[in-house]
mmCIF file of C-alpha atoms in Angstrom:
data_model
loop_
_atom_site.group_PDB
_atom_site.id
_atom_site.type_symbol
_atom_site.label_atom_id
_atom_site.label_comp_id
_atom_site.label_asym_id
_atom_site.label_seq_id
_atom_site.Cartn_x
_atom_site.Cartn_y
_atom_site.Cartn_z
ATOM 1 C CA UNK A 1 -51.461 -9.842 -39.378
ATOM 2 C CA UNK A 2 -49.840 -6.448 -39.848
ATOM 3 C CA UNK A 3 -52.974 -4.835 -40.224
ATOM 4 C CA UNK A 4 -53.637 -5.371 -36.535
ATOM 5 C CA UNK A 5 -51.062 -3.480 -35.510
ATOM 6 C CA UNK A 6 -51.141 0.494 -34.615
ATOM 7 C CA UNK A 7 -50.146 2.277 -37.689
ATOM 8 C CA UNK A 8 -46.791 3.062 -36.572
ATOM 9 C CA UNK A 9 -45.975 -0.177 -35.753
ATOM 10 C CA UNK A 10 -46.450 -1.766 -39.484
ATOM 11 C CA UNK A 11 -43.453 -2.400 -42.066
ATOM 12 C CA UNK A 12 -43.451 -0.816 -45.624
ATOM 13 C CA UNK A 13 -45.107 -3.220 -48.109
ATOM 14 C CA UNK A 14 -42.086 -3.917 -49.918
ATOM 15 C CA UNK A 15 -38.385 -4.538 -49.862
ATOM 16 C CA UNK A 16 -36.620 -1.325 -51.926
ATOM 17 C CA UNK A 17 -37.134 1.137 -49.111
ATOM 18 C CA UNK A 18 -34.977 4.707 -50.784
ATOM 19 C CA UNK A 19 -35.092 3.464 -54.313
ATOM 20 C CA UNK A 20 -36.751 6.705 -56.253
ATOM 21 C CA UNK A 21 -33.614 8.434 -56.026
ATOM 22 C CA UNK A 22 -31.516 6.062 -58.173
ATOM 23 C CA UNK A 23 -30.580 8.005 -61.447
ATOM 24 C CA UNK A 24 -31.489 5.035 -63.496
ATOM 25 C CA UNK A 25 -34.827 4.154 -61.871
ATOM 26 C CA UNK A 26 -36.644 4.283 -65.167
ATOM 27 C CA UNK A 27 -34.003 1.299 -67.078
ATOM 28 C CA UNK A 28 -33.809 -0.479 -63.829
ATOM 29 C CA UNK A 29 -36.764 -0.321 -61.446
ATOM 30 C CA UNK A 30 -37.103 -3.058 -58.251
ATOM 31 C CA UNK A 31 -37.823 -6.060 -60.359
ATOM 32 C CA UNK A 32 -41.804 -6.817 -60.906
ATOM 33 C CA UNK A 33 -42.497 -2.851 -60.443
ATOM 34 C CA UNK A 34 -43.322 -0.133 -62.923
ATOM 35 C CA UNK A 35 -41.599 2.825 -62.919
ATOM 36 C CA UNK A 36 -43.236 6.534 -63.473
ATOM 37 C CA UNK A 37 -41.251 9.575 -63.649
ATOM 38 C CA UNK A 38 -41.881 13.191 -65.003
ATOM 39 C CA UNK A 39 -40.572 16.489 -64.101
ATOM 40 C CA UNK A 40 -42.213 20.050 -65.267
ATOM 41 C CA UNK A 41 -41.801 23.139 -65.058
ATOM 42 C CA UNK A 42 -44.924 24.806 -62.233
ATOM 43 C CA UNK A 43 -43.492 28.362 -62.298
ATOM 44 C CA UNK A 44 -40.876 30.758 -61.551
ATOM 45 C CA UNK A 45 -39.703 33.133 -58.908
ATOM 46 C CA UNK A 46 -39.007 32.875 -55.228
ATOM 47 C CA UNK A 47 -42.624 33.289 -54.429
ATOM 48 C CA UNK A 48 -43.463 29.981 -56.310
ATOM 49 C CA UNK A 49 -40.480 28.362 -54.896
ATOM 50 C CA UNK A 50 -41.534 29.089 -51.354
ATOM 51 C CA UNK A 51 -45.351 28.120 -51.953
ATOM 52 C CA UNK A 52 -44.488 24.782 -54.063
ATOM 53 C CA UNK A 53 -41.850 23.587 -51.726
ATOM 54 C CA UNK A 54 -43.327 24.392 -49.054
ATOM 55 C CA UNK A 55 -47.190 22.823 -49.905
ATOM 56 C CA UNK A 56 -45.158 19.535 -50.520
ATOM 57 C CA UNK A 57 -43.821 19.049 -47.123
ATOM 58 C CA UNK A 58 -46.954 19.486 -45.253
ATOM 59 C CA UNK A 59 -48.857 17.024 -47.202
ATOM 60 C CA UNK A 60 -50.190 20.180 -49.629
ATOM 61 C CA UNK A 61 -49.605 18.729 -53.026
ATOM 62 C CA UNK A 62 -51.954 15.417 -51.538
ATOM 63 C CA UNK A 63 -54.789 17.714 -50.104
ATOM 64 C CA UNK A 64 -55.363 20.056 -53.089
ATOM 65 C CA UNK A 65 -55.862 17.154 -54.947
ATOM 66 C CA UNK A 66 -58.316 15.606 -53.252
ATOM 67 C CA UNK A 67 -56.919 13.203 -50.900
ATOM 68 C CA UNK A 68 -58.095 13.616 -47.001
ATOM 69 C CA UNK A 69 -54.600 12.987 -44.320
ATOM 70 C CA UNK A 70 -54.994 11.777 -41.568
ATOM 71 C CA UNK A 71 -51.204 11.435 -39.492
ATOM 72 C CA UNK A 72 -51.357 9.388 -36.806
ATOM 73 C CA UNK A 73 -49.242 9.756 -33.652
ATOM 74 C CA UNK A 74 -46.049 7.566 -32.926
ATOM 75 C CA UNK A 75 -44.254 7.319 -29.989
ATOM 76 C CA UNK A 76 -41.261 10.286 -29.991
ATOM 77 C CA UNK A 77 -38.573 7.626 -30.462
ATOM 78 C CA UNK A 78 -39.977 6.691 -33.771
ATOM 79 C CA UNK A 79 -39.406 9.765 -35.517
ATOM 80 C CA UNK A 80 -36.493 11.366 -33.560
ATOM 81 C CA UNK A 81 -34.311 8.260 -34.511
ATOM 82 C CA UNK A 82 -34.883 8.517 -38.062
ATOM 83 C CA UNK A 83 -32.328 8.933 -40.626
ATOM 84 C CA UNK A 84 -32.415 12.838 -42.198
ATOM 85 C CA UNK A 85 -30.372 13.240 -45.021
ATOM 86 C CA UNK A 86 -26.872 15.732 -44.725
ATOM 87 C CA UNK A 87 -27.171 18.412 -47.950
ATOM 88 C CA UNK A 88 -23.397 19.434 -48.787
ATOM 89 C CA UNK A 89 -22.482 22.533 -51.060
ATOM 90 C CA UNK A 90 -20.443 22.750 -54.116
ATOM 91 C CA UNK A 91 -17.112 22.813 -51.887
ATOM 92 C CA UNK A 92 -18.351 19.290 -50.275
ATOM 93 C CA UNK A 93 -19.210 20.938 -47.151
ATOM 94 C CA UNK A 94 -22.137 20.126 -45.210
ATOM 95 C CA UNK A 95 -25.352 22.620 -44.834
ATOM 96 C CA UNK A 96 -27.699 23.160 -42.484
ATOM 97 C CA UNK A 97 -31.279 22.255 -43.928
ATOM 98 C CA UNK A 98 -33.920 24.993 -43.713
ATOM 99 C CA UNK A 99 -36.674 22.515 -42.624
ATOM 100 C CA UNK A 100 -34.345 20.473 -39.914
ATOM 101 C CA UNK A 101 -35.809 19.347 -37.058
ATOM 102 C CA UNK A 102 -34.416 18.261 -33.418
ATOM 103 C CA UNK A 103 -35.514 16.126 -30.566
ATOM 104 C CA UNK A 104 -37.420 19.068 -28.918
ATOM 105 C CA UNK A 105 -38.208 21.382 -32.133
ATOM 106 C CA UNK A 106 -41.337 20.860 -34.847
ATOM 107 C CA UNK A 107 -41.130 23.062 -37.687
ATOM 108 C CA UNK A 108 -44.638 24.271 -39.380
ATOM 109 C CA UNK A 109 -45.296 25.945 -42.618
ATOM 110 C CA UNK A 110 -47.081 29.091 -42.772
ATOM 111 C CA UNK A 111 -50.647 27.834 -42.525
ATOM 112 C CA UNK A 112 -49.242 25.856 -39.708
ATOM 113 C CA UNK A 113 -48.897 22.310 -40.353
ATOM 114 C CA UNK A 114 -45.949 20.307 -39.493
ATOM 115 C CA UNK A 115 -43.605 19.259 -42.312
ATOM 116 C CA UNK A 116 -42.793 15.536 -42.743
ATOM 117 C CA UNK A 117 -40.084 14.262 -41.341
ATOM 118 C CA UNK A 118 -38.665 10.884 -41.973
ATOM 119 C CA UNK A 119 -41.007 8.067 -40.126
ATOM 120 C CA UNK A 120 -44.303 10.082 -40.260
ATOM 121 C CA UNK A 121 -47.513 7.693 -40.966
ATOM 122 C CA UNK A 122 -50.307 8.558 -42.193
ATOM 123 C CA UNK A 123 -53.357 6.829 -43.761
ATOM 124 C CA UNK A 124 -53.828 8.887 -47.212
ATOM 125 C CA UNK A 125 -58.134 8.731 -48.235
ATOM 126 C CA UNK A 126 -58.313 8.645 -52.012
ATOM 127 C CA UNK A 127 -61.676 9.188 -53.985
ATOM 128 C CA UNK A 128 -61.461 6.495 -56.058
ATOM 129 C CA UNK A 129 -65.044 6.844 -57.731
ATOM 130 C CA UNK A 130 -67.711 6.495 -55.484
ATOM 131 C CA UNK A 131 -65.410 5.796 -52.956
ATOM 132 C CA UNK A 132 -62.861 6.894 -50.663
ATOM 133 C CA UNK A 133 -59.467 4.403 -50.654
ATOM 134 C CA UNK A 134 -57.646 4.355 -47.487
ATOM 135 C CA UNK A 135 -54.123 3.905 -48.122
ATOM 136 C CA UNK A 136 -51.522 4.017 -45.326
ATOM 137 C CA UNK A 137 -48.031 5.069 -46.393
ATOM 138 C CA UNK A 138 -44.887 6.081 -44.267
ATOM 139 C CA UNK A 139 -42.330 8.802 -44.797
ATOM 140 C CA UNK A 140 -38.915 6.896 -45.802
ATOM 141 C CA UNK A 141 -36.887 9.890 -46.347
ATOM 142 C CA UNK A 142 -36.725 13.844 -46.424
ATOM 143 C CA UNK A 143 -34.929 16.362 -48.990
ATOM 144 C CA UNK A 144 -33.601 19.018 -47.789
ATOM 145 C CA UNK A 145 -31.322 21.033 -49.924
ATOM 146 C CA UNK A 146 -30.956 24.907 -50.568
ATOM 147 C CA UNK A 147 -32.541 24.756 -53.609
ATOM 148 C CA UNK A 148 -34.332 21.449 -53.953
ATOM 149 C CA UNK A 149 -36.570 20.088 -51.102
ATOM 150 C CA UNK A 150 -39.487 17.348 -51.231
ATOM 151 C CA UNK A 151 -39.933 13.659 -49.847
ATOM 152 C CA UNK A 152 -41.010 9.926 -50.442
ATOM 153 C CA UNK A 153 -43.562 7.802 -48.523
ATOM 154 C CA UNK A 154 -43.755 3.895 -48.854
ATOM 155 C CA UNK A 155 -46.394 1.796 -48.829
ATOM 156 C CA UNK A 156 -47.647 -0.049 -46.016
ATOM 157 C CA UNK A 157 -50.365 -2.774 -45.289
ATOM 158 C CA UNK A 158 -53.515 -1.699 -46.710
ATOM 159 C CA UNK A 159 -52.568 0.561 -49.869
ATOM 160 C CA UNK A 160 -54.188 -1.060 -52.654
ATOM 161 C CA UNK A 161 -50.386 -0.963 -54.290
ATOM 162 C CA UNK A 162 -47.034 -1.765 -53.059
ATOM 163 C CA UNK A 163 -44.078 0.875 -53.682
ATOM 164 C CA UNK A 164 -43.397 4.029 -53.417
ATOM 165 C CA UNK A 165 -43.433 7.514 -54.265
ATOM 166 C CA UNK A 166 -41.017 11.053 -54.084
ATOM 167 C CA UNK A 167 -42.186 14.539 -54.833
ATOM 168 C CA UNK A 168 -39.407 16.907 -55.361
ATOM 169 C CA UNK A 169 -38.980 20.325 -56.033
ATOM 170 C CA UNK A 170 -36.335 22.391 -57.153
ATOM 171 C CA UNK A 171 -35.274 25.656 -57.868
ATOM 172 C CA UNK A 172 -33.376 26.408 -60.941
ATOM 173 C CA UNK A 173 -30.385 28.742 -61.429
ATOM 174 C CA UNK A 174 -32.949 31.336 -63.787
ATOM 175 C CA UNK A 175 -35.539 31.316 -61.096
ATOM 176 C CA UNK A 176 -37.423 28.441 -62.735
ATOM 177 C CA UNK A 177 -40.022 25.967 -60.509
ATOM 178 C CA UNK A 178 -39.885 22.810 -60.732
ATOM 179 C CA UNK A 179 -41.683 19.504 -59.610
ATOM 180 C CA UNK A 180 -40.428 15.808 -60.533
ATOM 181 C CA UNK A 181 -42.627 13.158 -59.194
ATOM 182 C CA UNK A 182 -40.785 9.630 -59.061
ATOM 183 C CA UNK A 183 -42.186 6.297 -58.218
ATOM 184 C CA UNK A 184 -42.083 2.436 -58.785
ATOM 185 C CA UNK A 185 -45.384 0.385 -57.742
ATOM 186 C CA UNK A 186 -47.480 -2.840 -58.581
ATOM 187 C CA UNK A 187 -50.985 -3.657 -57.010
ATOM 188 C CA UNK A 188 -50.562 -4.838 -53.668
ATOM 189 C CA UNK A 189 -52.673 -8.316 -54.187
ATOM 190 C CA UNK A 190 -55.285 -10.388 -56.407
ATOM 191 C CA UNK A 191 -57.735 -8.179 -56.261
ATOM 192 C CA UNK A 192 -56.035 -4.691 -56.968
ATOM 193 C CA UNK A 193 -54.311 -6.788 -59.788
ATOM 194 C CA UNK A 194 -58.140 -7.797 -61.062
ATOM 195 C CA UNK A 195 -58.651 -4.031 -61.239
ATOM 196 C CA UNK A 196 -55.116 -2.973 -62.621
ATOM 197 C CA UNK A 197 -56.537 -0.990 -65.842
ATOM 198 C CA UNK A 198 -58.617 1.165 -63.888
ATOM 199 C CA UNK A 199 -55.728 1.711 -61.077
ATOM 200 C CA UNK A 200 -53.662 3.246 -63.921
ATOM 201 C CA UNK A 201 -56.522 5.275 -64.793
ATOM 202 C CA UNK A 202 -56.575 6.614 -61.230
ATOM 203 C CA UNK A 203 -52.442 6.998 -61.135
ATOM 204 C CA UNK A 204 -52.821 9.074 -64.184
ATOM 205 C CA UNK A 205 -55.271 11.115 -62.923
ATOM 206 C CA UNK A 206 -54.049 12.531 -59.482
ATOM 207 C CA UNK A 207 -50.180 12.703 -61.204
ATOM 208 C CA UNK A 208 -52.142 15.440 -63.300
ATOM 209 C CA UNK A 209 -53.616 16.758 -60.321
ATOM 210 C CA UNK A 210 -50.003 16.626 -58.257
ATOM 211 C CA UNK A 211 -48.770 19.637 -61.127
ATOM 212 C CA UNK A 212 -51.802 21.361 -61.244
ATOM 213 C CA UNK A 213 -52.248 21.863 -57.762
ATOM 214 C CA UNK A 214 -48.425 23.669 -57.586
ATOM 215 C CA UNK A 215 -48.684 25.279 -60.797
ATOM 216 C CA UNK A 216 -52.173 27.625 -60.171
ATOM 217 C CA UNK A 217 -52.765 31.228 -58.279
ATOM 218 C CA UNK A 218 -50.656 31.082 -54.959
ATOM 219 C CA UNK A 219 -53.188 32.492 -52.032
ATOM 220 C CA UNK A 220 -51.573 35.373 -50.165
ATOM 221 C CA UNK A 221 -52.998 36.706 -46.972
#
């Protein structure tokens, strides 16, 4: 029935909406979900920082692996209600977020796509062998730090697996790059579950593709 409605419009495919960013995801996941996790090391400098972070808020880290996005609109009141996340300092007070947005303000990257903000849809199109996968998945929450920006989409109707998935990256105190990629999912029914070997195949393969595609020559213009 969900599939029916307008993007937008349909829930997340499952009920532990925020849980990548418990500490102990990897002892604990949701119950009946697998966990993933892995952080590396994609370079150093501010240069790298400013490329990696900023390819992983406008969908970059997705596209330069393959996958086609397609964002679909949603009414204003959708997004500008959504919850975006206070960043303190070390003294517990609060900091403005370089990426924040406001009722009447988009922010772009340089290339000039809009970062994500919490409540985006999209429908993600995954070569999946011959194939191209449509998988709709929706924003749940933003990071927005000094030094450590990224964000997680859930699943929705429609993605061959329920969960979801964060891609974070941070900027060490020696200058190092860093991306962590956390995420819990399961195959979303009968069928996915019929091809579950071959899913994890396919997991395996773009989470290779996520570090490559922050780790190579940055493009300058």
């Amino acid at each position: 029935m969900s599939k029916r409605l307008p993007l937008w419009q349909r829930p997340v495919s499952y009920a532990a909406i925020g849980a990548t960013q418990a500490s102990d995801l990897a002892i604990h996941p949701p119950p009946g979900y697998r966990p993933f996790e892995r952080r590396t090391r994609i370079g150093h400098g501010d240069a790298r920082w400013d490329y990696a972070w900023t390819e992983v808020l406008t969908w970059g880290i997705q596209r330069n692996s393959g996958f086609r996005i397609d964002v679909a609109e949603a009414p204003a009141a959708v997004t500008d209600q959504t919850y975006v996340p206070v960043a303190f300092d070390e003294g517990g007070d609060p900091v403005a977020g370089a990426i924040a947005v406001s009722n009447d303000e988009t922010v772009f990257g340089p290339d000039g796509a809009a970062f994500v903000v919490p409540g985006d849809t999209a429908k993600l199109k995954i070569p999946f062998g011959p194939f191209r996968v449509v998988a709709p998945a929706r924003v749940v929450y933003v990071v927005d730090e000094l030094r450590r920006k990224g964000f997680a989409y859930g699943t929705l109707a429609g993605h061959p697996e329920s969960g979801e998935e964060a891609f974070i990256v941070e900027q060490t105190d020696d200058g190092s790059v860093w991306l962590e990629i956390r995420a819990f999912s399961r195959p979303a029914n009968a069928f996915w579950w019929l091809v579950y070997p071959v899913l994890r195949l396919s997991q395996a393969f773009y989470n290779r593709r996520y570090f490559r595609s922050l780790s190579g020559p940055i493009e300058t213009a």
